[in-house]
Coordinates of C-alpha atoms in Angstrom, one line a residue:
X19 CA 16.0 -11.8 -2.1
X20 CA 12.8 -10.6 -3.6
X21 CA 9.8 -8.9 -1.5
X22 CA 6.9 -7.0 -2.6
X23 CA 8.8 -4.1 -2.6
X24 CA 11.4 -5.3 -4.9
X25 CA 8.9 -5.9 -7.3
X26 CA 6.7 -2.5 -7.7
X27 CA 10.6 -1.4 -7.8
X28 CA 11.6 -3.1 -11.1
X29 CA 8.2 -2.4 -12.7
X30 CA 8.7 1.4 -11.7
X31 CA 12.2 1.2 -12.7
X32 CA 11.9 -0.4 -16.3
X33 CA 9.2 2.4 -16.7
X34 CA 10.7 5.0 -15.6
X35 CA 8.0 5.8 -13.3
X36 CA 8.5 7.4 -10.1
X37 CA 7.6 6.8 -6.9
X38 CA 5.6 9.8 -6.3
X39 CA 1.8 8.5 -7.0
X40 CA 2.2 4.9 -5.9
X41 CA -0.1 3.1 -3.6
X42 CA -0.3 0.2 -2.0
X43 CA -2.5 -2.3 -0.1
X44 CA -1.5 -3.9 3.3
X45 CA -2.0 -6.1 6.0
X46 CA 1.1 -7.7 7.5
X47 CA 4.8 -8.0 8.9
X48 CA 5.5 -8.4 5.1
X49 CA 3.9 -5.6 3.8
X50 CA 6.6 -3.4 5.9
X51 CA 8.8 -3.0 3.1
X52 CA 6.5 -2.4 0.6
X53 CA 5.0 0.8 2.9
X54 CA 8.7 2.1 3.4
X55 CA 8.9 2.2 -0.6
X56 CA 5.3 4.1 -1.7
X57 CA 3.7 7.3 -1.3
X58 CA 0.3 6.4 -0.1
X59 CA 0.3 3.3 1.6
X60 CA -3.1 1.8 2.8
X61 CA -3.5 -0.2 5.8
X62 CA -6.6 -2.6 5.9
X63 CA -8.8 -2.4 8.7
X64 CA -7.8 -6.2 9.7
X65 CA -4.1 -5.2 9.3
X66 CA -1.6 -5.3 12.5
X67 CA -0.9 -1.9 14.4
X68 CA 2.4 -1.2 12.9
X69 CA 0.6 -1.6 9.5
X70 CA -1.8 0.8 10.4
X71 CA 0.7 3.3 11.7
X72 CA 2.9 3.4 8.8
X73 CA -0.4 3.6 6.9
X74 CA -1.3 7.4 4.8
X75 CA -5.2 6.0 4.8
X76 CA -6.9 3.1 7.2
X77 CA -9.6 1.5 5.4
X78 CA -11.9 -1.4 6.0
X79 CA -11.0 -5.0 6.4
X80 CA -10.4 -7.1 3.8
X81 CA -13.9 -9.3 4.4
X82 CA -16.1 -5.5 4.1
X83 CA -14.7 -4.3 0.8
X84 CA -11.2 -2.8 2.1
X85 CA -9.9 -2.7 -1.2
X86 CA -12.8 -0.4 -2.8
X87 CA -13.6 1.6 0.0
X88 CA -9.4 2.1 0.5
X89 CA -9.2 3.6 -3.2
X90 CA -12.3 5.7 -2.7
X91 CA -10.3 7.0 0.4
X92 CA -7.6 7.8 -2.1
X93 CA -9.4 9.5 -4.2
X94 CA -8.9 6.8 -7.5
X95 CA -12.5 5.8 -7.6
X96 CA -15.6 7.3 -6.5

């Protein structure tokens, strides 16, 4: 009963940190939970169409720098 979601849970929980400035990078079916949970979920550019729907920023795939592109999207890096 664990997911990717459970688990930014606990480490927000046992810090006390809220939900409100959490991001998270995605691709798949099993990312769906994980979206539902933070604020600014980010979709990558080879991620499936429901991904990319629940997603606040669409960046590029995974094999063209997705990751570092997705947090200069955010605003985390520039």
């Amino acid at each position: 009963n664990t997911s990717k979601a459970s688990g930014i849970k606990k480490l927000l929980d046992i810090n006390n940190i809220s939900t409100e400035n959490t991001y998270a990078f995605g691709d798949s079916f099993n990312d769906l939970e994980m979206f539902q949970l933070v604020q600014n979920p980010v979709a990558m550019g080879n991620a499936v169409e429901i991904i990319k729907k629940l997603a606040k920023y669409v960046t590029s795939s995974n094999d063209e720098a997705g990751i570092a592109h997705g947090l200069q999207l955010c605003g985390l890096i520039s």
